[in-house]
mmCIF file of C-alpha atoms in Angstrom:
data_model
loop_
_atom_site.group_PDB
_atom_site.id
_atom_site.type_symbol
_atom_site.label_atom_id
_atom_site.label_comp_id
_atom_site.label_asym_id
_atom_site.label_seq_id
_atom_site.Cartn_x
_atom_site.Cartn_y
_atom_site.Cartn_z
ATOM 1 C CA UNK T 1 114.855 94.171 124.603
ATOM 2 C CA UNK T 2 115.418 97.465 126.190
ATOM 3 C CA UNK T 3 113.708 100.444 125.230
ATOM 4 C CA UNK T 4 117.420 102.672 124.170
ATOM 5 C CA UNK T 5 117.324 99.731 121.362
ATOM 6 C CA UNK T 6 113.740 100.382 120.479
ATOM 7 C CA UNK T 7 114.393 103.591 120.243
ATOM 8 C CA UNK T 8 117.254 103.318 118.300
ATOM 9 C CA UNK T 9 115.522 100.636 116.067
ATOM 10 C CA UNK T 10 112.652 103.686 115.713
ATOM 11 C CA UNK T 11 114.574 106.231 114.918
ATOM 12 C CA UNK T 12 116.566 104.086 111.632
ATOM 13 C CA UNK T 13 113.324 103.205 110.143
ATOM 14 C CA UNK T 14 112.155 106.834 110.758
ATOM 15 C CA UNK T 15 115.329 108.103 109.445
ATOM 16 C CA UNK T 16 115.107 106.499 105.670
ATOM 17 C CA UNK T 17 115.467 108.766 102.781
ATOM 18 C CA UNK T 18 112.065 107.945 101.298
ATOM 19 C CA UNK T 19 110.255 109.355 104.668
ATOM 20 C CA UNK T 20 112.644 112.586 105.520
ATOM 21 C CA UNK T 21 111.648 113.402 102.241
ATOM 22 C CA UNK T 22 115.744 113.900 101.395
ATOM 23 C CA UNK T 23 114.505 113.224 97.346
ATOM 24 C CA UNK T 24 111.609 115.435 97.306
ATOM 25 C CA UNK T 25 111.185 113.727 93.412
ATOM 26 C CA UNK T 26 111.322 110.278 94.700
ATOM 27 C CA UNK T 27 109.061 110.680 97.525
ATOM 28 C CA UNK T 28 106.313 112.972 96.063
ATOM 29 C CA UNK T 29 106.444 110.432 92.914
ATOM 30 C CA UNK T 30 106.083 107.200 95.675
ATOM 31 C CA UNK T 31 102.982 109.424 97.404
ATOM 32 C CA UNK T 32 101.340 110.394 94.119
ATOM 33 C CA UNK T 33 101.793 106.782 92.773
ATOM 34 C CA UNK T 34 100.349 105.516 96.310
ATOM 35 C CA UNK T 35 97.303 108.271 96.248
ATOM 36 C CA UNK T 36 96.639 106.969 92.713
ATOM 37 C CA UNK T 37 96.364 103.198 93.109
ATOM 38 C CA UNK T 38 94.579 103.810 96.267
ATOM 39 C CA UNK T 39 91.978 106.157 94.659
ATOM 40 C CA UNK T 40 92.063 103.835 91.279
ATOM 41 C CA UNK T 41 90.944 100.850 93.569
ATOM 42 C CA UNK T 42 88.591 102.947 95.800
ATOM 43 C CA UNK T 43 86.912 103.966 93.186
ATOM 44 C CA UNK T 44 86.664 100.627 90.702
ATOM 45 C CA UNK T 45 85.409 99.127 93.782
ATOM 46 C CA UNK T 46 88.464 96.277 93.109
ATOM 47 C CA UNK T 47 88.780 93.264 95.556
ATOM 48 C CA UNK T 48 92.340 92.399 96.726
ATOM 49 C CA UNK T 49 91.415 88.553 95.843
ATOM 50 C CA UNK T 50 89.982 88.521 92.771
ATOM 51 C CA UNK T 51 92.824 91.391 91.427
ATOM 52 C CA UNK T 52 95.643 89.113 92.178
ATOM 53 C CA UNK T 53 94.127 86.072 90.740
ATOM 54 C CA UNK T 54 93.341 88.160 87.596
ATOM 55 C CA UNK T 55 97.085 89.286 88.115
ATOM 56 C CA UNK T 56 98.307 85.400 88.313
ATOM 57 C CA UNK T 57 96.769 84.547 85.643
ATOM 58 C CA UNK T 58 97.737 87.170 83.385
ATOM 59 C CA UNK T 59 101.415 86.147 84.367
ATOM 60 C CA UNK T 60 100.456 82.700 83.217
ATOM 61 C CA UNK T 61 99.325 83.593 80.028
ATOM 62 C CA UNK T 62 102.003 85.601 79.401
ATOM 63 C CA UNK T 63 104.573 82.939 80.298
ATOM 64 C CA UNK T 64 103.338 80.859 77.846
ATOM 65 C CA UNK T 65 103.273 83.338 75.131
ATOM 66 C CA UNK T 66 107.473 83.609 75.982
ATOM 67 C CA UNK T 67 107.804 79.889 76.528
ATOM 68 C CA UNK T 68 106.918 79.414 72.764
ATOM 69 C CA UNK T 69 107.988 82.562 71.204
ATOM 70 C CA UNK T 70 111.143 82.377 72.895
ATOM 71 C CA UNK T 71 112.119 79.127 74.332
ATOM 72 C CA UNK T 72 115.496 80.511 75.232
ATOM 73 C CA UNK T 73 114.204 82.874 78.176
ATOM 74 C CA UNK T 74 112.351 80.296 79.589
ATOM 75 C CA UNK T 75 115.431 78.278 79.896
ATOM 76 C CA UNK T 76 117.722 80.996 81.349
ATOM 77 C CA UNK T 77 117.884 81.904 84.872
ATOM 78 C CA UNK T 78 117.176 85.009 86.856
ATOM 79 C CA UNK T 79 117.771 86.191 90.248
ATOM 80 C CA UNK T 80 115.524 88.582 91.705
ATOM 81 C CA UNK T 81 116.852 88.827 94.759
ATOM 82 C CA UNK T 82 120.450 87.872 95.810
ATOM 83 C CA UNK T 83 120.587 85.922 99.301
ATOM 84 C CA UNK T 84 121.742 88.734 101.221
ATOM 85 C CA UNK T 85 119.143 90.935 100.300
ATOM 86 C CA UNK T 86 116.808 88.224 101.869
ATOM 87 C CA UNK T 87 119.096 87.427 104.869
ATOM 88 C CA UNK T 88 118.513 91.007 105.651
ATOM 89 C CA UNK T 89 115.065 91.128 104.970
ATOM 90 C CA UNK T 90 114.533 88.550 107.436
ATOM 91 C CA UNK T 91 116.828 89.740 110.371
ATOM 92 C CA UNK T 92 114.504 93.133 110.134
ATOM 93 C CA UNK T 93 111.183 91.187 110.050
ATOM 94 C CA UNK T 94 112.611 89.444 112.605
ATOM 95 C CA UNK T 95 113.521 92.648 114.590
ATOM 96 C CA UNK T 96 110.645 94.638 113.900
ATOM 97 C CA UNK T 97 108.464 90.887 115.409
ATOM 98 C CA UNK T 98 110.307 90.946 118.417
ATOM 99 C CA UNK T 99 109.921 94.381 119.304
ATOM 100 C CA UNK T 100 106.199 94.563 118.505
ATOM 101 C CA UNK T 101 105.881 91.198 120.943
ATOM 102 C CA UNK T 102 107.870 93.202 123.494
ATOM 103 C CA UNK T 103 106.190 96.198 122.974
ATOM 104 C CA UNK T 104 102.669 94.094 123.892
ATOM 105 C CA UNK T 105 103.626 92.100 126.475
ATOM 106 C CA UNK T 106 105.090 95.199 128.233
ATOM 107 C CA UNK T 107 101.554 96.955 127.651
ATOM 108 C CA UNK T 108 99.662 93.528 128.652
ATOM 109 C CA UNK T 109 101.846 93.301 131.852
ATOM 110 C CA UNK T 110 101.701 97.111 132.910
ATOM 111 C CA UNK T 111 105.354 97.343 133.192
ATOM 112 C CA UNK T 112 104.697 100.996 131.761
ATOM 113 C CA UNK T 113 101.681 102.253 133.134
ATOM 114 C CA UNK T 114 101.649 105.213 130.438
ATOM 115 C CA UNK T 115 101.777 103.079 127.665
ATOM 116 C CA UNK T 116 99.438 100.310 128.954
ATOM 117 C CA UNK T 117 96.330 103.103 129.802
ATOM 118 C CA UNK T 118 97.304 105.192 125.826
ATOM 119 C CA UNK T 119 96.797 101.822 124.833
ATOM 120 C CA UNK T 120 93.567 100.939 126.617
ATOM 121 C CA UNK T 121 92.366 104.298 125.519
ATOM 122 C CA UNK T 122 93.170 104.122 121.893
ATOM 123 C CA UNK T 123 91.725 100.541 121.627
ATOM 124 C CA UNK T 124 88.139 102.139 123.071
ATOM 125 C CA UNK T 125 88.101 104.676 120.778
ATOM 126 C CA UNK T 126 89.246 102.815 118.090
ATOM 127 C CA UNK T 127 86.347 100.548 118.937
ATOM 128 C CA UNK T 128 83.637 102.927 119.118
ATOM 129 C CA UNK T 129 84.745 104.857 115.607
ATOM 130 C CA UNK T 130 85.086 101.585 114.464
ATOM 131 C CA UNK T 131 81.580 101.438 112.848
ATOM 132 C CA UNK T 132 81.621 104.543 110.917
ATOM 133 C CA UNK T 133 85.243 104.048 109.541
ATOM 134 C CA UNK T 134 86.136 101.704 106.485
ATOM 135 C CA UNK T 135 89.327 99.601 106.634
ATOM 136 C CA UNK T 136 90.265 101.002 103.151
ATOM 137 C CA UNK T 137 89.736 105.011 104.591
ATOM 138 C CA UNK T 138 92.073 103.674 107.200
ATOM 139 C CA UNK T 139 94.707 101.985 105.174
ATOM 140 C CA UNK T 140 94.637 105.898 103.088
ATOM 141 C CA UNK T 141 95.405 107.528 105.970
ATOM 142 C CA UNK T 142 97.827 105.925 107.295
ATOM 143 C CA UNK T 143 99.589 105.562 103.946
ATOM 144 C CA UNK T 144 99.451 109.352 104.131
#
């Protein structure tokens, strides 16, 4: 992979409406409904684990309520997701995976000494503030 087509790869996901802020509405409502679940499960202390298994079984329970107060939806089929939506889905995974292995091997391999000693440099620091930071403080501010 060459680094015009990383760059170009970049620059689409960096480009989408949602992070140029080209709906102000949409993406201030996305933020403040990010903040809020973040601060809602700071805050209750909640688990991921235990909240989707309390999640999964709520689903269950109310399956079964529809499966016997209406038989008929339970019968009927829905499609989320059509199979192109997936097939692309998986060709950017799929994209995104292949540059990020690129992307390390090249810093592994010093093909790019730049990128190879920001990278050393960020994984010291990152291991010394390490200790003092939580994951979830982390996972905020890079939401952010």
């Amino acid at each position: 992979m060459t680094a015009e087509s990383a760059d170009t790869s970049r620059a689409g996901i960096m480009d989408s409406p949602l992070l140029m802020w080209k709906s102000p509405a949409k993406t201030g409502s996305a933020l403040v409904v990010f903040n809020g679940l973040f601060l809602l499960g700071s805050f209750m202390e909640l688990s991921l684990t235990p909240f989707l298994c309390h999640i999964g079984t709520v689903a269950i329970i109310v399956g079964g309520m529809v499966k016997f107060a209406a038989p008929q939806l339970a019968e009927s089929s829905i499609e989320l997701c059509s199979k192109e939506t997936i097939s692309a889905a998986v060709d950017f995974v799929a994209k995104v995976v292949n540059q990020a292995t690129c992307k390390a091997r090249d810093m592994v391999l010093w093909t790019n000494n730049s990128s190879t000693l920001k990278a050393l440099v960020a994984l010291q620091l990152v291991r010394q503030i390490a200790p003092f930071l939580s994951l979830i403080v982390v996972a905020w501010l890079a939401g952010n």
